[in-house]
Short mmCIF file of C-alpha atoms in Angstrom, two decimals:
data_model
loop_
_atom_site.label_atom_id
_atom_site.label_comp_id
_atom_site.label_asym_id
_atom_site.label_seq_id
_atom_site.Cartn_x
_atom_site.Cartn_y
_atom_site.Cartn_z
CA MET A 1005 48.07 -44.43 -59.84
CA GLN A 1006 47.61 -41.51 -62.19
CA ALA A 1007 47.85 -41.17 -65.51
CA GLY A 1008 51.67 -40.51 -66.61
CA THR A 1009 53.09 -42.47 -63.77
CA ALA A 1010 52.99 -45.80 -64.56
CA MET A 1011 56.29 -47.36 -64.48
CA PRO A 1012 57.78 -49.09 -67.64
CA ALA A 1013 58.66 -52.58 -68.17
CA ALA A 1014 62.62 -52.98 -67.46
CA ALA A 1015 64.82 -54.09 -70.57
CA PRO A 1016 66.24 -57.17 -70.79
CA VAL A 1017 70.00 -56.78 -70.00
CA ALA A 1018 72.82 -57.79 -72.00
CA ALA A 1019 74.64 -60.51 -71.28
CA PRO A 1020 78.41 -60.10 -70.14
CA ALA A 1021 80.99 -60.64 -71.99
CA GLY A 1022 82.38 -63.77 -73.08
CA SER A 1023 80.19 -65.99 -72.28
CA ALA A 1024 78.41 -68.01 -74.44
CA GLN A 1025 75.31 -67.66 -74.41
CA ALA A 1026 72.48 -65.46 -72.09
CA PRO A 1027 69.81 -67.09 -70.72
CA PRO A 1028 66.32 -65.70 -72.97
CA ALA A 1029 64.72 -62.54 -70.67
CA PRO A 1030 61.83 -63.79 -68.86
CA SER A 1031 57.70 -62.99 -69.31
CA PRO A 1032 56.91 -59.62 -67.58
CA GLY A 1033 54.88 -60.95 -64.89
CA VAL A 1034 56.85 -63.71 -63.95
CA GLU A 1035 57.98 -64.31 -59.99
CA GLY A 1036 62.12 -63.00 -60.44
CA GLY A 1037 61.81 -61.64 -63.85
CA SER A 1038 63.10 -58.87 -65.19
CA HIS A 1039 65.18 -57.14 -62.62
CA GLU A 1040 67.87 -54.52 -62.98
CA ALA A 1041 71.26 -55.11 -61.79
CA GLY A 1042 71.98 -54.23 -58.93
CA ASP A 1043 68.18 -54.31 -58.03
CA LEU A 1044 68.77 -57.74 -56.08
CA PRO A 1045 71.67 -59.37 -54.45
CA ALA A 1046 73.19 -63.11 -56.14
CA THR A 1047 72.02 -64.48 -53.22
CA ASP A 1048 68.76 -63.78 -53.28
CA ASP A 1049 66.66 -67.08 -54.09
CA ARG A 1050 64.54 -65.25 -56.42
CA ALA A 1051 67.01 -63.89 -58.62
CA ALA A 1052 69.43 -66.96 -58.53
CA VAL A 1053 70.29 -69.10 -61.47
CA ASP A 1054 71.21 -72.57 -61.53
CA THR A 1055 74.65 -72.32 -62.53
CA ASP A 1056 75.23 -76.09 -62.99
CA ALA A 1057 72.81 -75.74 -65.88
CA PRO A 1058 73.64 -75.78 -69.23
CA PRO A 1059 72.48 -72.40 -70.75
CA GLY A 1060 70.05 -73.81 -72.60
CA ASP A 1061 68.21 -75.50 -69.95
CA ALA A 1062 67.86 -72.23 -68.03
CA ALA A 1063 64.40 -71.60 -69.97
CA ASP A 1064 62.98 -74.79 -68.78
CA ALA A 1065 63.88 -74.36 -65.39
CA GLN A 1066 61.37 -71.79 -65.03
CA GLU A 1067 57.81 -72.69 -63.96
CA PRO A 1068 54.79 -71.98 -65.85
CA VAL A 1069 53.02 -69.15 -64.78
CA ASP A 1070 49.10 -69.91 -63.86
CA PRO A 1071 46.93 -67.56 -65.52
CA ALA A 1072 44.95 -67.75 -62.24
CA SER A 1073 47.64 -66.23 -59.87
CA PRO A 1074 48.33 -63.31 -58.66
CA VAL A 1075 51.54 -63.05 -59.78
CA ALA A 1076 50.05 -62.74 -63.37
CA ASP A 1077 48.92 -59.46 -62.45
CA THR A 1078 52.21 -58.06 -61.42
CA ALA A 1079 52.47 -56.87 -65.20
CA PRO A 1080 52.16 -53.12 -65.52
CA PRO A 1081 48.39 -51.39 -65.78
CA ASP A 1082 47.58 -50.70 -69.77
CA PRO A 1083 48.59 -46.89 -69.50
CA ALA A 1084 45.46 -46.32 -72.27
CA GLY A 1085 43.21 -47.17 -70.11
CA GLU A 1086 43.79 -45.01 -67.02
CA PRO A 1087 41.50 -42.21 -66.05
CA THR A 1088 44.16 -38.64 -66.80
CA ALA A 1089 44.89 -36.65 -64.35
CA ALA A 1090 41.61 -33.77 -65.13
CA GLU A 1091 39.45 -37.17 -64.39
CA ASP A 1092 41.12 -38.32 -61.12
CA ASP A 1093 40.78 -34.53 -60.28
CA PHE A 1094 37.05 -34.57 -60.67
CA GLU A 1095 36.67 -37.48 -59.46
CA ALA A 1096 38.09 -35.99 -55.98
CA LEU A 1097 35.80 -33.07 -56.06
CA TYR A 1098 32.77 -34.02 -57.16
CA GLY A 1099 32.30 -37.49 -56.82
CA ALA A 1100 32.08 -40.75 -59.59
CA ALA A 1101 29.04 -39.94 -61.88
CA GLY A 1102 26.24 -42.55 -60.56
CA ASP A 1103 26.98 -42.02 -56.91
CA HIS A 1104 24.47 -42.01 -54.62
CA GLY A 1105 22.42 -42.87 -58.04
CA ALA A 1106 22.79 -39.39 -60.11
CA PRO A 1107 25.19 -37.57 -61.54
CA ALA A 1108 27.53 -35.56 -60.30
CA ARG A 1109 26.63 -31.99 -59.87
CA PRO A 1110 30.24 -29.20 -60.62
CA ALA A 1111 30.05 -27.40 -57.21
CA ALA A 1112 28.67 -23.63 -57.36
CA TYR A 1113 29.99 -20.84 -60.76
CA ASP A 1114 31.92 -18.67 -58.18
CA PRO A 1115 34.19 -16.42 -59.39
CA TRP A 1116 33.76 -13.40 -57.01
CA GLU A 1117 34.06 -15.54 -53.94
CA ARG A 1118 36.68 -12.93 -51.95
CA TYR A 1119 34.07 -10.72 -52.16
CA ASN A 1120 31.10 -12.95 -51.05
CA ARG A 1121 33.29 -13.56 -48.40
CA ARG A 1122 32.94 -10.66 -46.98
CA MET A 1123 29.79 -9.67 -47.35
CA HIS A 1124 28.50 -13.06 -45.89
CA ARG A 1125 30.49 -12.14 -42.93
CA PHE A 1126 28.51 -8.94 -42.97
CA ASN A 1127 24.98 -11.38 -43.54
CA ASN A 1128 26.31 -12.96 -40.84
CA ALA A 1129 26.97 -10.26 -38.13
CA VAL A 1130 23.83 -8.54 -39.04
CA ASP A 1131 20.96 -11.55 -38.76
CA ARG A 1132 23.47 -12.72 -34.98
CA ARG A 1133 22.87 -9.18 -33.98
CA VAL A 1134 19.26 -8.31 -35.25
CA ALA A 1135 17.41 -10.40 -37.49
CA ARG A 1136 17.51 -13.73 -35.31
CA PRO A 1137 16.77 -11.86 -31.90
CA LEU A 1138 13.77 -9.95 -33.49
CA ALA A 1139 12.35 -13.77 -34.93
CA SER A 1140 13.75 -15.31 -31.83
CA ALA A 1141 11.32 -12.85 -29.92
CA TYR A 1142 8.43 -13.10 -32.19
CA VAL A 1143 8.74 -16.93 -31.42
CA ARG A 1144 7.99 -16.37 -28.15
CA VAL A 1145 5.64 -13.95 -27.79
CA VAL A 1146 3.35 -14.89 -30.94
CA PRO A 1147 1.75 -18.14 -30.88
CA ALA A 1148 1.89 -20.48 -33.78
CA PRO A 1149 -1.65 -20.37 -35.13
CA VAL A 1150 -1.19 -16.65 -35.41
CA ARG A 1151 2.56 -17.04 -36.81
CA SER A 1152 0.91 -19.63 -39.44
CA GLY A 1153 -1.61 -17.05 -40.35
CA VAL A 1154 1.11 -14.20 -41.06
CA SER A 1155 3.22 -17.00 -43.56
CA ASN A 1156 0.09 -17.79 -45.32
CA PHE A 1157 -0.98 -14.00 -46.17
CA PHE A 1158 2.41 -13.75 -47.65
CA ASN A 1159 3.24 -16.60 -49.57
CA ASN A 1160 -0.81 -15.85 -50.71
CA LEU A 1161 0.48 -12.43 -51.89
CA GLY A 1162 3.60 -14.06 -53.83
CA GLN A 1163 0.77 -16.24 -55.87
CA PRO A 1164 0.50 -14.03 -59.01
CA VAL A 1165 3.91 -13.45 -59.85
CA SER A 1166 4.17 -17.05 -59.18
CA ALA A 1167 1.31 -17.40 -62.13
CA ILE A 1168 3.17 -15.57 -64.82
CA ASN A 1169 6.61 -16.81 -63.95
CA ALA A 1170 4.67 -21.20 -65.13
CA LEU A 1171 2.99 -19.07 -67.61
CA LEU A 1172 6.56 -17.95 -68.77
CA GLN A 1173 8.14 -21.36 -68.39
CA GLY A 1174 5.29 -22.97 -70.27
CA LYS A 1175 3.18 -24.67 -67.14
CA PRO A 1176 -0.48 -23.31 -67.82
CA LYS A 1177 -1.09 -26.19 -65.19
CA GLN A 1178 0.32 -25.20 -62.58
CA ALA A 1179 -0.30 -21.44 -63.52
CA ALA A 1180 -3.81 -22.38 -63.28
CA HIS A 1181 -2.84 -24.17 -59.80
CA SER A 1182 -0.86 -20.87 -58.35
CA LEU A 1183 -3.74 -18.47 -59.80
CA GLY A 1184 -6.45 -20.75 -58.44
CA ARG A 1185 -4.88 -20.66 -54.75
CA PHE A 1186 -4.56 -16.68 -54.55
CA VAL A 1187 -8.19 -16.61 -55.71
CA LEU A 1188 -9.24 -18.69 -53.24
CA ASN A 1189 -7.44 -17.91 -50.36
CA SER A 1190 -8.30 -14.09 -50.87
CA THR A 1191 -12.04 -15.21 -50.42
CA LEU A 1192 -12.48 -17.68 -48.44
CA GLY A 1193 -9.23 -17.59 -46.73
CA ILE A 1194 -10.11 -14.56 -45.55
CA GLY A 1195 -7.18 -12.71 -47.55
CA GLY A 1196 -4.28 -15.70 -47.08
CA VAL A 1197 -4.70 -16.00 -43.67
CA PHE A 1198 -6.13 -19.40 -43.79
CA ASP A 1199 -5.37 -21.74 -46.58
CA PRO A 1200 -8.18 -23.93 -47.69
CA ALA A 1201 -6.48 -24.70 -51.14
CA THR A 1202 -3.91 -26.45 -50.20
CA ALA A 1203 -7.71 -28.67 -48.58
CA ALA A 1204 -8.54 -27.89 -51.78
CA LYS A 1205 -5.17 -30.36 -53.22
CA LEU A 1206 -4.03 -26.92 -55.34
CA GLU A 1207 -0.40 -27.07 -54.51
CA ASN A 1208 2.05 -24.43 -53.18
CA ARG A 1209 4.39 -23.90 -55.85
CA SER A 1210 6.58 -20.56 -56.18
CA GLU A 1211 8.15 -19.65 -59.52
CA ASP A 1212 10.58 -16.16 -60.06
CA PHE A 1213 11.89 -14.56 -63.13
CA GLY A 1214 15.00 -16.04 -61.70
CA GLN A 1215 13.42 -19.53 -62.48
CA THR A 1216 12.41 -17.94 -65.81
CA LEU A 1217 15.72 -16.88 -67.07
CA GLY A 1218 16.80 -20.82 -65.98
CA VAL A 1219 14.05 -22.74 -68.06
CA TRP A 1220 14.68 -20.39 -71.29
CA GLY A 1221 18.63 -21.29 -71.03
CA TRP A 1222 20.30 -19.45 -68.40
CA ARG A 1223 21.33 -21.90 -66.48
CA ARG A 1224 25.16 -21.98 -65.29
CA SER A 1225 25.06 -18.19 -63.34
CA ARG A 1226 27.42 -16.32 -61.80
CA TYR A 1227 27.10 -16.82 -57.44
CA VAL A 1228 26.77 -13.56 -55.40
CA GLU A 1229 25.96 -12.82 -51.87
CA LEU A 1230 23.97 -9.38 -51.59
CA PRO A 1231 23.54 -7.18 -48.57
CA LEU A 1232 20.27 -8.36 -46.61
CA PHE A 1233 19.06 -10.16 -48.99
CA GLY A 1234 22.02 -13.17 -48.70
CA PRO A 1235 22.89 -16.02 -52.00
CA ARG A 1236 21.93 -14.58 -54.86
CA THR A 1237 23.27 -15.63 -58.60
CA LEU A 1238 23.45 -13.09 -61.08
CA ARG A 1239 20.62 -14.41 -62.88
CA ASP A 1240 18.51 -14.03 -59.93
CA VAL A 1241 19.26 -10.53 -59.34
CA LEU A 1242 18.43 -9.53 -63.69
CA GLY A 1243 15.09 -12.14 -62.04
CA MET A 1244 14.73 -9.76 -58.84
CA ALA A 1245 14.61 -6.59 -61.07
CA GLY A 1246 11.76 -8.55 -63.48
CA ASP A 1247 9.28 -9.53 -59.87
CA ALA A 1248 9.64 -6.40 -58.67
CA PRO A 1249 6.74 -4.39 -60.81
CA LEU A 1250 4.57 -7.21 -60.19
CA SER A 1251 4.99 -6.76 -56.47
CA PRO A 1252 1.54 -6.87 -54.39
CA LEU A 1253 3.42 -4.75 -52.07
CA ARG A 1254 4.94 -2.77 -53.84
CA GLN A 1255 1.79 -1.33 -55.27
CA ILE A 1256 1.11 -0.14 -51.61
CA ASP A 1257 1.83 3.76 -52.06
CA THR A 1258 1.84 5.16 -48.56
CA ASP A 1259 5.12 4.19 -46.46
CA ARG A 1260 3.01 4.04 -42.89
CA VAL A 1261 1.42 0.69 -44.17
CA ARG A 1262 3.98 -0.84 -46.99
CA VAL A 1263 7.20 -0.62 -44.41
CA PRO A 1264 5.83 -2.76 -41.45
CA LEU A 1265 4.56 -4.75 -43.56
CA GLN A 1266 7.84 -6.00 -45.36
CA GLY A 1267 9.38 -5.62 -41.74
CA MET A 1268 6.90 -8.10 -40.56
CA GLN A 1269 7.08 -10.40 -43.91
CA LEU A 1270 11.22 -10.25 -42.86
CA VAL A 1271 10.77 -11.48 -39.45
CA ASP A 1272 8.52 -14.15 -40.87
CA LEU A 1273 11.07 -15.70 -43.02
CA ARG A 1274 13.93 -15.51 -40.27
CA ALA A 1275 11.45 -17.28 -37.56
CA GLN A 1276 10.77 -20.42 -40.74
CA LEU A 1277 14.87 -20.72 -40.69
CA LEU A 1278 15.53 -20.59 -36.98
CA SER A 1279 15.56 -24.86 -37.26
CA THR A 1280 17.73 -24.43 -39.32
CA ASP A 1281 20.36 -22.62 -37.23
CA ALA A 1282 21.42 -25.98 -35.14
CA LEU A 1283 22.55 -27.70 -38.72
CA ARG A 1284 25.59 -24.53 -39.02
CA GLU A 1285 26.77 -24.21 -35.95
CA GLY A 1286 29.65 -26.15 -35.60
CA VAL A 1287 30.59 -26.45 -39.60
CA GLU A 1288 33.93 -25.42 -40.50
CA ASP A 1289 33.50 -23.03 -43.27
CA ASP A 1290 29.74 -21.71 -43.52
CA TYR A 1291 30.25 -20.03 -46.40
CA ALA A 1292 31.01 -22.99 -48.45
CA LEU A 1293 27.99 -24.76 -47.19
CA VAL A 1294 25.33 -21.99 -47.61
CA ARG A 1295 26.34 -21.10 -50.90
CA ASP A 1296 27.19 -25.20 -52.40
CA ALA A 1297 23.36 -25.53 -50.17
CA TRP A 1298 21.23 -23.37 -51.79
CA SER A 1299 23.25 -22.90 -55.08
CA GLN A 1300 22.01 -27.04 -54.81
CA ARG A 1301 18.86 -26.38 -54.59
CA ARG A 1302 18.01 -23.77 -56.89
CA ASP A 1303 19.21 -26.08 -59.51
CA TYR A 1304 17.02 -28.21 -58.70
CA GLN A 1305 13.75 -25.83 -58.29
CA ILE A 1306 15.12 -24.87 -61.62
CA ARG A 1307 14.06 -27.78 -62.97
CA GLY A 1308 10.92 -28.50 -60.99
CA ASP A 1309 8.41 -30.56 -62.91
CA ARG A 1310 10.13 -31.43 -65.15
CA ASP A 1311 12.47 -33.92 -63.02
CA ASP A 1312 10.59 -36.70 -61.70
CA SER A 1313 13.32 -38.27 -59.31
CA LEU A 1314 13.55 -35.31 -57.33
CA PRO A 1315 12.69 -35.51 -53.70
CA ASP A 1316 10.42 -33.93 -52.16
CA TYR A 1317 11.77 -31.46 -49.81
CA LEU A 1318 13.59 -30.11 -52.83
CA ARG A 1319 10.40 -29.93 -54.39
CA GLU A 1320 9.21 -27.39 -51.58
CA ASP A 1321 9.58 -23.59 -52.36
CA PRO A 1322 13.01 -22.09 -50.78
CA THR A 1323 12.78 -19.34 -47.96
CA VAL A 1324 14.77 -16.54 -49.22
CA VAL A 1325 14.44 -12.88 -48.88
CA PRO A 1326 12.05 -11.77 -52.02
CA VAL A 1327 12.52 -8.79 -53.29
CA ASP A 1328 9.56 -7.18 -52.01
CA ALA A 1329 10.26 -8.15 -48.10
CA MET A 1330 13.05 -5.21 -48.20
CA PRO A 1331 11.00 -2.46 -46.70
CA VAL A 1332 12.80 0.58 -48.15
CA PRO A 1333 11.40 3.85 -48.41
CA ILE A 1334 9.65 5.50 -51.20
CA ASN A 1335 7.00 8.14 -50.61
CA ASN A 1336 6.49 10.00 -47.34
#
């Protein structure tokens, strides 16, 4: 029962006029006590009073209540100990704190939901007609070892940006790992096609300036879905602007080289997400699923190494469209 809805205890009924003595009011929780006039017929066993007994013996005729009996628990609860309506609403939406071994987390901050839903439909249409068919054809035609080399190559290009952002976040050890991965994979890995850094136990952690802003204190940010780029927050949009000048692909001036590489990177990213398509089939609200899953994962990515309780799958890098992957011609 929500706060404010508990029924107050009924007041004692006044003795009828002309009676010598009114029977004392029964205690709350006693069976048959505190009924207003008209609640029960006079012939009911629970409300009937032995009229042959003297008025003074009415209280003696009542049996004492065992505190352990269920009847003793029928008294109205104390409103002061009940949760408020706001607490009930929060628990209904997000669950009680402590569920699943972790405190409840609010949903994504989404005041632009109407716009975001329209953009989500647009992105899904582009994905169905262009991105997914290209990725499916890429998986069918290109052997798995070659696809793995392509993924390693583009992942290696992002290591310098990860190293810089790790330093900005106060994580020098992770910055050294990212820089070491880049050097080792670029040399022994033949330009990043192979990944000897993983065998050397140099972990792969992706960092960007959006995560850096989150570590610096910008935790709550508006969710926004960008055309073609997909889920982001306003904080991450500014982070993309900060990372763009540091991208190795952006340093290539010739469009004939850069644009095909960016297109290849997009196809490779979509191919990595093909395994997740089955999770979205038949979902009643695909937009809410993508938004909430992405927001939760992004929050975990920002907390990163600062929370040892995170499961391994949340520590892995999210597959999102990087700022340098969009093939926009700059020079002829």
